[in-house]
XYZ file of C-alpha atoms in Angstrom:
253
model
C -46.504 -12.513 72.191
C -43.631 -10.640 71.702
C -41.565 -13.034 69.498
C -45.256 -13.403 67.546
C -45.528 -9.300 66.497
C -41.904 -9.546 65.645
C -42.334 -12.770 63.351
C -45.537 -11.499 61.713
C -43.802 -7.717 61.352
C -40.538 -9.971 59.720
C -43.036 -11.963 57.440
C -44.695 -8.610 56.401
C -41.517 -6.845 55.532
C -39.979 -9.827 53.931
C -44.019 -9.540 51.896
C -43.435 -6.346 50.956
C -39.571 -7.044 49.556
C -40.736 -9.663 47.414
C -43.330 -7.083 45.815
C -41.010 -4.846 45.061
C -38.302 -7.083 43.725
C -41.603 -8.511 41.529
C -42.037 -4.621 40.570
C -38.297 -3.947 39.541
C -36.375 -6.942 39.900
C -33.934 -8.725 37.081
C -35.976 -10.242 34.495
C -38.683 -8.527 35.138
C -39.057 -6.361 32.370
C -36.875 -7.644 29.185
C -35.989 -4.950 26.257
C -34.689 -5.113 22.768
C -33.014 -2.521 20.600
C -31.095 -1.490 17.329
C -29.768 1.021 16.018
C -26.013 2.728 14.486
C -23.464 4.674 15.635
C -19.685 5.101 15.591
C -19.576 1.126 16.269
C -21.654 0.031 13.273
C -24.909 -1.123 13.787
C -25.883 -2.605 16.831
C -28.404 -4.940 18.403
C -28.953 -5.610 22.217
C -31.108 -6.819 24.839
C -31.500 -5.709 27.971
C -33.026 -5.668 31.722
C -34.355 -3.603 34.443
C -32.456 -4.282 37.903
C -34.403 -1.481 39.588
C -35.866 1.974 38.575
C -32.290 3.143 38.964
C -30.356 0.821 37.202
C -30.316 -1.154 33.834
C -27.999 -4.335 32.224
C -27.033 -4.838 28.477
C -25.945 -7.184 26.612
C -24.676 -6.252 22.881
C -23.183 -6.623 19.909
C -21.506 -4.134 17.371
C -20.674 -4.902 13.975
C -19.308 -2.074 11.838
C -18.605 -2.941 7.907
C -14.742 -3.309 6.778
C -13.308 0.145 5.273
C -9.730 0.742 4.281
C -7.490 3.957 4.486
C -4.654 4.264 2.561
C -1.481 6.169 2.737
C 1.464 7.001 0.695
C 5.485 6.937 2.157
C 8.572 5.719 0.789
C 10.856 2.119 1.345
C 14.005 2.983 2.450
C 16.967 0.526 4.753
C 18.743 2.040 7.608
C 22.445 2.427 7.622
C 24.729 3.999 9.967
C 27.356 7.155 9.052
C 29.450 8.671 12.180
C 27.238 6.846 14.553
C 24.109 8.235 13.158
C 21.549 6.074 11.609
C 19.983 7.350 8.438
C 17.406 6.398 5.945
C 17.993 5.790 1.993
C 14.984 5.963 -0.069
C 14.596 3.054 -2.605
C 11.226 3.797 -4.212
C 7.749 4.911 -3.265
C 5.345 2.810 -1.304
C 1.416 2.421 -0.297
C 0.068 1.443 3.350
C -3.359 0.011 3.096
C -4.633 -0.612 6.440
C -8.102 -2.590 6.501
C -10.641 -1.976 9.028
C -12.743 -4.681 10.228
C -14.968 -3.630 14.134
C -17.318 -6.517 15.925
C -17.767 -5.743 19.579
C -19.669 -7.683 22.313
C -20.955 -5.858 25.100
C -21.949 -5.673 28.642
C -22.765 -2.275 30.630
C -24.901 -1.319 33.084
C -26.926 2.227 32.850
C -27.842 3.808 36.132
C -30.147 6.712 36.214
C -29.860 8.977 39.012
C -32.403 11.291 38.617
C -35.173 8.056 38.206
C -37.370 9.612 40.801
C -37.983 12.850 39.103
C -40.344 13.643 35.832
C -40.148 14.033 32.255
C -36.621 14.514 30.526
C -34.290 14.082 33.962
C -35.845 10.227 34.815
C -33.891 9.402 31.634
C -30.948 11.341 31.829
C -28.517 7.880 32.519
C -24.487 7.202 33.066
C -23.332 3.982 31.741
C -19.617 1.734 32.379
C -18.890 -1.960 31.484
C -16.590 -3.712 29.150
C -16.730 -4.459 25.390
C -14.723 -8.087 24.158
C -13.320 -8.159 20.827
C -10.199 -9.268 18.688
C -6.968 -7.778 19.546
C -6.442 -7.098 15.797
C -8.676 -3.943 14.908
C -6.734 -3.622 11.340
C -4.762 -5.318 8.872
C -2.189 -3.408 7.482
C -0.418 -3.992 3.984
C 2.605 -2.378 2.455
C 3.479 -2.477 -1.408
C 6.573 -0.710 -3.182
C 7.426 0.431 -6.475
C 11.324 -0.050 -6.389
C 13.408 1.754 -7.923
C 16.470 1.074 -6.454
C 17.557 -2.458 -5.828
C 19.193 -3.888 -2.531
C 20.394 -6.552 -0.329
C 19.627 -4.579 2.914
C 17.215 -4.944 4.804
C 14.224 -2.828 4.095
C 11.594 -1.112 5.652
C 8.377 1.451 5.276
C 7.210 3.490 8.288
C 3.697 3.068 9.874
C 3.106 5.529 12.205
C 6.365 5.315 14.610
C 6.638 2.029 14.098
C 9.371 -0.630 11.162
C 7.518 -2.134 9.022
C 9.735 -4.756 7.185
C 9.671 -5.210 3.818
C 9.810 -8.990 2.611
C 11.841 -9.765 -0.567
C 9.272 -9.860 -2.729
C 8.994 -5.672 -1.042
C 5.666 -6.163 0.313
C 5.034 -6.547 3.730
C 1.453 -8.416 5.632
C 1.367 -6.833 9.388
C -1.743 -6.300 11.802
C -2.021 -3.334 13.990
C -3.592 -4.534 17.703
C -5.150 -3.586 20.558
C -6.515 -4.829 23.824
C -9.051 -7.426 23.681
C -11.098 -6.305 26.942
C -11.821 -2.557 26.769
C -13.503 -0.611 29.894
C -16.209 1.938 28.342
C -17.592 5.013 29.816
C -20.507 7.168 28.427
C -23.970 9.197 28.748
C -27.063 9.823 27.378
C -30.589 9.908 27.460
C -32.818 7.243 27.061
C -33.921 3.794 28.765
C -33.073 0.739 27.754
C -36.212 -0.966 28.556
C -38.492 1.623 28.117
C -41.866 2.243 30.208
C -43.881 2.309 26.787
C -43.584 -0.308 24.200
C -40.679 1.584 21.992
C -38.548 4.510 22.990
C -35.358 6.237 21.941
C -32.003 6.334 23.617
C -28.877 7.988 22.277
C -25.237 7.600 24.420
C -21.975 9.397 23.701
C -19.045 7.853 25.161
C -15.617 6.264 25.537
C -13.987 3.176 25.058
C -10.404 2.745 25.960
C -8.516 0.067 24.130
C -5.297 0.832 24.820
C -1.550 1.942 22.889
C -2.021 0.518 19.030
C 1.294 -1.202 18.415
C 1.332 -2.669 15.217
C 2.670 -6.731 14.749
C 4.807 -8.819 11.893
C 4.619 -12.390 11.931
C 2.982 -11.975 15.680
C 6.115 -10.005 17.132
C 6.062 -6.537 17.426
C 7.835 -4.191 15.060
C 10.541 -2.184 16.244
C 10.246 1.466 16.925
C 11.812 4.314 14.466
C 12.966 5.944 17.272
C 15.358 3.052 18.738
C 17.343 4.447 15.419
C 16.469 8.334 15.673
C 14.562 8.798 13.065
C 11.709 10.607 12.808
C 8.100 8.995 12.650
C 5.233 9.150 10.047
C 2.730 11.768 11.698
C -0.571 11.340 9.658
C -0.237 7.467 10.363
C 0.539 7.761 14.027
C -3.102 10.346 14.275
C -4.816 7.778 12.712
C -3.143 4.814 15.367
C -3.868 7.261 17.919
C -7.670 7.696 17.452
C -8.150 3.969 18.044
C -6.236 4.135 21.100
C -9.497 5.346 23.127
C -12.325 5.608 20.339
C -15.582 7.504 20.293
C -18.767 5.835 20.631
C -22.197 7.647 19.584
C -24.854 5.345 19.496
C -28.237 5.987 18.318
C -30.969 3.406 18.960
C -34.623 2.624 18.774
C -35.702 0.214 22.043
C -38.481 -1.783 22.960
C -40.110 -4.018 25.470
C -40.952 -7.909 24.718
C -42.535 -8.193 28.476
């Protein structure tokens, strides 16, 4: 009798599992959403796990700009063991932005059980894939000194060399897997048909070192010399880059 209670409490707790994985569990409940932010526009899908915690998958697709800044060519040479640059004209960097991110996160909400504005108060982590090449950078001079050495422009603190025609064709790369962090408000499958969900965060894709001919260029301060500022900010800022995301979300079941 015994061993029959305990089976038939078992059976009703195992019941009353499967209800509640029915209620909350993946698949359930499938969402959609778009929207813009920092990333471009984006476009996602996602799916409840519980009342606590959300997946999504996404992409990110942000439209090519450019930036470009002016410096001078110049070759290196060495006078009482210190290296020194000599200016031979005046020269453009053009570097050429180009963002498309897939993504997968998870959201969890801790404060699920309470009302109103805290049940959608939500911290989000996961990992966005892209290209390693987040730029492509192009250098042009107006010389107006010719030379046999070699010769370079700076970008940021890195040697850009300068082929003999005096342009140069370099890419400036990250990583390809990049942790993310971030907050908000908002659900990503939301209990009505549509809601909104806005998310600040942070993804880290690591030091910017910039390439030529797939091998990375050497640094300005293996010689001493001093490095291009305003370029380096600019490498910087992609070295763990802001995320605001806006988005309007809805529910297909």
């Amino acid at each position: 009798m015994k061993k029959l209670i305990l089976s038939g409490l078992a059976m009703i707790m195992s019941l009353t599992s499967a209800v509640a994985q029915e209620e909350t569990g993946v698949g359930n409940h499938l969402g959609w959403g778009v929207g813009f932010g920092t990333e471009g526009f984006n476009a996602s899908i996602a799916t409840d796990m519980t009342k606590y915690a959300e997946l999504e998958f996404g992409v990110n697709w942000a439209p090519g700009f450019s930036r470009t800044e002016d410096g001078n060519a110049f070759y290196i040479y060495n006078k009482d063991g210190q290296y020194h640059m000599h200016g031979i004209g005046k020269a453009n960097v053009k570097a050429k932005m180009n963002r498309a991110t897939l993504d997968f996160k998870g959201s969890v909400y801790p404060f699920a059980d309470k009302e109103g504005f805290a049940s959608n108060l939500f911290v989000a982590a996961g990992i966005s894939f892209a290209s390693k090449e987040i730029a492509s950078v192009e250098g042009t001079c107006k010389v107006t000194e010719n030379t046999t050495e070699d010769s370079y422009i700076r970008v940021g603190k890195y040697l850009l060399p300068l082929a003999d025609d005096k342009t140069a064709d370099a890419s400036a790369r990250v990583n390809s897997v990049r942790p993310y962090l971030g907050l908000g408000w908002g659900r990503l499958v939301p209990k009505n048909n549509l809601g909104f969900r806005v998310e600040l965060g942070c993804q880290f894709n690591g030091k910017v070192k910039v390439y030529d001919n797939d091998k990375e260029c050497e640094l300005l301060s293996k010689y001493g010399l001093p490095k291009d500022d305003d370029t380096q900010k600019v490498l910087d800022f992609f070295s763990i880059y802001p995320v605001l995301k806006v988005s309007l979300r809805g529910k297909f079941f």
